[in-house]
Coordinates of C-alpha atoms (C1' of nucleotides) in Angstrom, one line a residue:
Chain A
M485 CA 168.8 124.9 60.0
S486 CA 172.2 123.4 59.3
P487 CA 173.3 124.2 55.8
R488 CA 172.9 121.3 53.5
K489 CA 175.9 118.9 53.3
F490 CA 177.1 117.0 50.3
F491 CA 179.8 114.4 50.4
H492 CA 182.7 114.9 48.0
P493 CA 185.5 112.4 47.8
D494 CA 189.1 113.6 48.2
T495 CA 191.0 114.0 45.0
A496 CA 193.4 111.2 46.0
E497 CA 190.4 108.8 46.4
L498 CA 189.1 109.1 42.9
T499 CA 189.3 105.8 41.1
L500 CA 189.5 105.5 37.3
H501 CA 186.8 102.9 37.0
R502 CA 184.4 104.9 39.1
V503 CA 185.0 108.1 37.1
L504 CA 184.6 106.2 33.8
F505 CA 181.4 104.6 35.0
A506 CA 180.0 108.0 36.0
L507 CA 180.8 109.2 32.5
S508 CA 179.4 106.1 30.8
D509 CA 175.7 107.1 30.9
P510 CA 174.4 109.4 28.1
T511 CA 172.5 111.6 30.4
R512 CA 175.5 112.2 32.7
L513 CA 177.8 112.7 29.7
A514 CA 175.4 115.4 28.5
V515 CA 175.5 117.1 31.9
V516 CA 179.3 117.0 31.9
S517 CA 179.4 118.3 28.4
D518 CA 177.2 121.2 29.4
L519 CA 179.3 122.0 32.4
M520 CA 182.5 122.0 30.3
R521 CA 181.0 124.5 27.9
D522 CA 179.1 126.7 30.2
G523 CA 180.9 126.4 33.6
E524 CA 178.9 126.3 36.8
R525 CA 175.2 125.9 36.3
A526 CA 172.2 125.5 38.5
S527 CA 171.0 121.9 38.7
G528 CA 167.5 122.9 37.8
D529 CA 168.7 124.2 34.5
L530 CA 170.5 121.1 33.4
L531 CA 168.4 119.1 30.9
A532 CA 165.4 120.4 32.8
E533 CA 163.0 119.8 29.9
S534 CA 163.8 116.1 29.4
V535 CA 164.6 114.7 32.8
P536 CA 162.5 114.6 35.9
R537 CA 164.0 116.2 39.0
S538 CA 164.4 113.0 41.0
T539 CA 166.1 111.4 38.1
M540 CA 168.5 114.3 37.8
T541 CA 169.2 114.2 41.5
H542 CA 170.2 110.6 41.1
H543 CA 172.6 111.3 38.2
L544 CA 174.2 114.3 39.9
K545 CA 174.8 112.2 43.0
I546 CA 176.7 109.6 41.0
L547 CA 178.8 112.3 39.3
R548 CA 179.5 114.0 42.7
E549 CA 180.4 110.8 44.5
A550 CA 182.7 109.7 41.7
G551 CA 184.5 113.1 42.2
V552 CA 183.6 114.4 38.8
T553 CA 181.4 117.3 39.9
R554 CA 181.0 119.6 42.9
T555 CA 177.6 120.6 44.3
R556 CA 177.4 123.9 46.1
P557 CA 174.1 125.0 47.7
E558 CA 173.2 128.6 46.9
G559 CA 170.0 129.6 48.5
M560 CA 167.2 127.4 47.3
R561 CA 169.2 126.1 44.3
C562 CA 172.2 123.9 43.8
L563 CA 175.1 125.0 41.7
I564 CA 177.0 122.3 39.9
S565 CA 180.5 122.6 38.6
L566 CA 183.2 120.3 37.2
R567 CA 186.1 119.4 39.5
R568 CA 188.4 120.1 36.5
E569 CA 191.7 120.5 38.4
D570 CA 191.0 117.5 40.6
V571 CA 190.2 115.1 37.8
D572 CA 193.0 116.5 35.7
A573 CA 195.5 116.0 38.6
R574 CA 194.5 112.4 39.0
F575 CA 193.8 111.5 35.4
P576 CA 195.6 113.9 33.1
G577 CA 194.1 114.3 29.7
L578 CA 190.9 112.4 30.4
L579 CA 188.5 115.3 30.5
D580 CA 190.3 116.9 27.6
A581 CA 189.7 113.8 25.5
I582 CA 186.1 113.9 26.3
L583 CA 185.9 117.6 25.7
A584 CA 187.6 117.2 22.4
H585 CA 184.8 114.9 21.4
G586 CA 182.5 117.7 22.1
G587 CA 178.8 117.4 22.6
A588 CA 178.4 115.0 19.6
E589 CA 176.5 112.6 21.9
A590 CA 175.4 115.3 24.3
S591 CA 171.8 115.3 23.2
A592 CA 169.0 113.5 25.0
P593 CA 169.6 109.8 25.5
Chain B
M489 CA 184.2 74.0 9.9
S490 CA 183.9 77.6 9.0
P491 CA 186.5 79.7 10.8
R492 CA 185.2 81.4 13.8
K493 CA 183.6 84.8 13.3
F494 CA 183.7 87.7 15.6
F495 CA 181.7 90.8 15.3
H496 CA 183.7 94.1 15.3
P497 CA 182.0 97.4 15.0
D498 CA 183.2 99.9 12.4
T499 CA 185.4 102.7 13.7
A500 CA 182.8 105.3 12.9
E501 CA 180.2 103.4 15.0
L502 CA 182.1 103.6 18.3
T503 CA 180.2 105.6 20.8
L504 CA 181.8 107.4 23.7
H505 CA 179.5 106.2 26.4
R506 CA 179.8 102.6 25.2
V507 CA 183.6 102.8 25.2
L508 CA 183.6 104.4 28.6
F509 CA 181.3 101.7 29.9
A510 CA 183.5 99.0 28.6
L511 CA 186.4 100.6 30.5
S512 CA 184.4 101.2 33.7
D513 CA 184.8 97.7 35.0
P514 CA 188.0 96.9 37.0
T515 CA 188.5 93.5 35.4
R516 CA 188.2 94.9 31.9
L517 CA 190.4 97.9 32.8
A518 CA 193.0 95.4 33.9
V519 CA 192.8 93.6 30.6
V520 CA 193.2 96.8 28.7
S521 CA 196.1 97.8 30.8
D522 CA 197.8 94.5 30.1
L523 CA 197.2 94.8 26.4
M524 CA 198.6 98.4 26.4
R525 CA 201.8 97.2 28.1
D526 CA 202.3 93.8 26.4
G527 CA 200.6 94.1 23.0
E528 CA 198.6 91.2 21.6
R529 CA 198.0 88.5 24.0
A530 CA 196.3 85.1 24.1
S531 CA 192.9 85.4 25.9
G532 CA 193.8 82.4 28.1
D533 CA 196.8 84.3 29.5
L534 CA 194.8 87.3 30.6
L535 CA 194.1 87.2 34.3
A536 CA 193.9 83.4 33.9
E537 CA 194.5 82.8 37.6
S538 CA 191.7 84.9 38.9
V539 CA 188.8 84.8 36.5
P540 CA 186.9 81.8 35.2
R541 CA 186.9 81.3 31.5
S542 CA 183.3 81.9 30.8
T543 CA 183.5 85.2 32.8
M544 CA 186.5 86.3 30.8
T545 CA 184.7 85.5 27.6
H546 CA 181.9 87.8 28.7
H547 CA 184.3 90.7 29.5
L548 CA 186.2 90.2 26.2
K549 CA 182.9 90.3 24.3
I550 CA 181.9 93.6 25.9
L551 CA 185.3 95.1 25.1
R552 CA 185.2 93.8 21.5
E553 CA 181.6 94.9 20.8
A554 CA 182.4 98.4 22.2
G555 CA 185.2 98.5 19.6
V556 CA 188.0 98.6 22.2
T557 CA 189.7 95.3 21.3
R558 CA 190.1 93.0 18.4
T559 CA 189.8 89.2 18.6
R560 CA 191.7 87.1 16.2
P561 CA 191.4 83.3 16.2
E562 CA 194.8 81.6 15.9
G563 CA 194.5 77.9 16.0
M564 CA 192.8 76.8 19.2
R565 CA 193.5 80.1 20.9
C566 CA 192.2 83.6 20.5
L567 CA 194.6 86.5 20.3
I568 CA 193.4 89.8 21.7
S569 CA 194.7 93.2 20.8
L570 CA 193.8 96.8 21.4
R571 CA 192.2 98.7 18.5
R572 CA 194.6 101.6 19.3
E573 CA 194.4 103.5 16.0
D574 CA 190.6 103.2 15.8
V575 CA 189.9 104.3 19.3
D576 CA 192.5 107.1 18.9
A577 CA 190.9 108.2 15.7
R578 CA 187.5 108.5 17.2
F579 CA 188.5 109.7 20.7
P580 CA 191.9 111.2 20.6
G581 CA 193.8 111.1 23.9
L582 CA 191.4 108.8 25.7
L583 CA 193.6 105.8 25.7
D584 CA 196.6 107.9 26.4
A585 CA 194.9 109.3 29.5
I586 CA 194.2 105.8 30.7
L587 CA 197.6 104.5 29.8
A588 CA 199.2 107.5 31.7
H589 CA 197.4 106.3 34.8
G590 CA 199.2 103.1 34.3
G591 CA 198.2 99.9 36.0
A592 CA 197.6 101.5 39.3
E593 CA 194.3 99.8 39.5
A594 CA 195.2 97.0 37.2
S595 CA 195.3 94.3 39.9
A596 CA 192.5 91.9 40.6
P597 CA 189.1 93.6 41.3
Chain C
dA992 C1' 188.1 58.9 14.7
dT993 C1' 189.4 59.8 19.4
dT994 C1' 191.4 62.7 22.4
dT995 C1' 192.9 67.0 24.4
dA996 C1' 193.1 71.9 24.7
dT997 C1' 190.9 76.1 24.2
dG998 C1' 187.0 79.1 23.9
dT999 C1' 181.9 80.1 23.1
dA1000 C1' 176.8 79.7 24.0
dC1001 C1' 173.3 79.3 27.0
dG1002 C1' 170.9 79.4 31.2
dA1003 C1' 170.2 80.5 36.2
dT1004 C1' 171.1 83.5 39.9
dT1005 C1' 172.2 87.6 42.2
dT1006 C1' 173.2 92.3 42.1
dT1007 C1' 173.2 96.7 40.3
dC1008 C1' 171.4 100.4 37.6
dG1009 C1' 168.0 103.7 35.6
dT1010 C1' 163.5 105.8 36.0
dC1011 C1' 160.2 108.2 38.5
dG1012 C1' 156.3 109.1 41.8
dT1013 C1' 155.5 110.6 46.4
dA1014 C1' 156.7 112.4 50.7
dC1015 C1' 159.8 115.3 53.2
dA1016 C1' 163.4 119.0 54.0
dT1017 C1' 165.4 123.4 53.0
dC1018 C1' 165.4 128.2 51.6
dG1019 C1' 163.7 132.7 50.7
dT1020 C1' 159.8 135.7 51.0
dA1021 C1' 155.2 137.6 51.9
Chain D
dT50 C1' 154.4 131.7 60.4
dA51 C1' 152.7 130.2 56.3
dC52 C1' 153.6 129.8 51.5
dG53 C1' 155.8 128.6 47.2
dA54 C1' 160.0 127.1 45.0
dT55 C1' 163.7 124.0 44.8
dG56 C1' 166.0 119.7 45.7
dT57 C1' 166.6 115.2 48.4
dA58 C1' 165.2 110.6 50.3
dC59 C1' 162.9 106.7 49.9
dG60 C1' 160.7 103.1 47.8
dA61 C1' 159.1 100.4 43.9
dC62 C1' 159.5 98.7 39.4
dG63 C1' 161.6 96.8 35.3
dA64 C1' 165.9 96.4 32.6
dA65 C1' 170.5 95.3 32.4
dA66 C1' 174.8 93.6 34.1
dA67 C1' 178.2 90.4 36.6
dT68 C1' 179.2 85.8 37.8
dC69 C1' 179.8 81.1 36.7
dG70 C1' 178.6 76.1 35.9
dT71 C1' 177.5 73.1 32.2
dA72 C1' 177.1 71.7 27.6
dC73 C1' 178.7 72.4 23.0
dA74 C1' 182.0 73.8 19.3
dT75 C1' 186.4 74.3 17.1
dA76 C1' 191.3 73.0 16.3
dA77 C1' 195.4 70.3 16.5
dA78 C1' 197.6 66.0 17.4
dT79 C1' 197.6 61.1 18.2

DNA sequence: ATTTATGTACGATTTTCGTCGTACATCGTA
DNA sequence: TACGATGTACGACGAAAATCGTACATAAAT
């Protein structure tokens, strides 16, 4: 019964092209937009109506392995949060620029 | 002998995920980094040593159709420049954030 | 008009990505 | 332990992307 493990890259290992790629998909952009507005959220509540679970798992894995989000197991659920400070430390202003654009594209793909 | 035509999207039609996708490739990121530092450049001078011409044409087309760059024919050559004001108008701070990161990844892929 | 330099168009190939169903694992609770 | 709820792993499928060679187009000069 080992607690579930999730790989998270170190802050120093984030690469710009990987982060940009993680953000280049409409579904993932919508997830990040939600996280920016609402803070930490359960993965099951993210776009739950429009995206199957296995598809959401896939997108969350890409965001997590790019260093954009953090996944924290909490009982049966997974809580997802933005790695705001880490991304800001490595790419200052990047998330602000995306936040500034707001959720204009943050609807379903 | 009509002068060569290149499609450029209107500023209002730029989408965030398309711009981010265009910037999510190391080769294209290196091109943009060069353009930020040196201004307008001939396409043949961009990474000429490491990327075949037809491949570079492909990348420049993606950048252009995403609205990130402008291509201007000048005699036999093509001059490439950043659409700085247009991208800034639509996504303020985005290019600054990438410029701030400098050319740290701007070497060959 | 021929030649040379530059860049595009097209096609073929390989790789990667996005989607999602199914089976499995984990967690809390009855 | 058995059950129900949540999330992951794996595999398959089709769509899209990255690479690059070859053929063609454009422009300038001879």
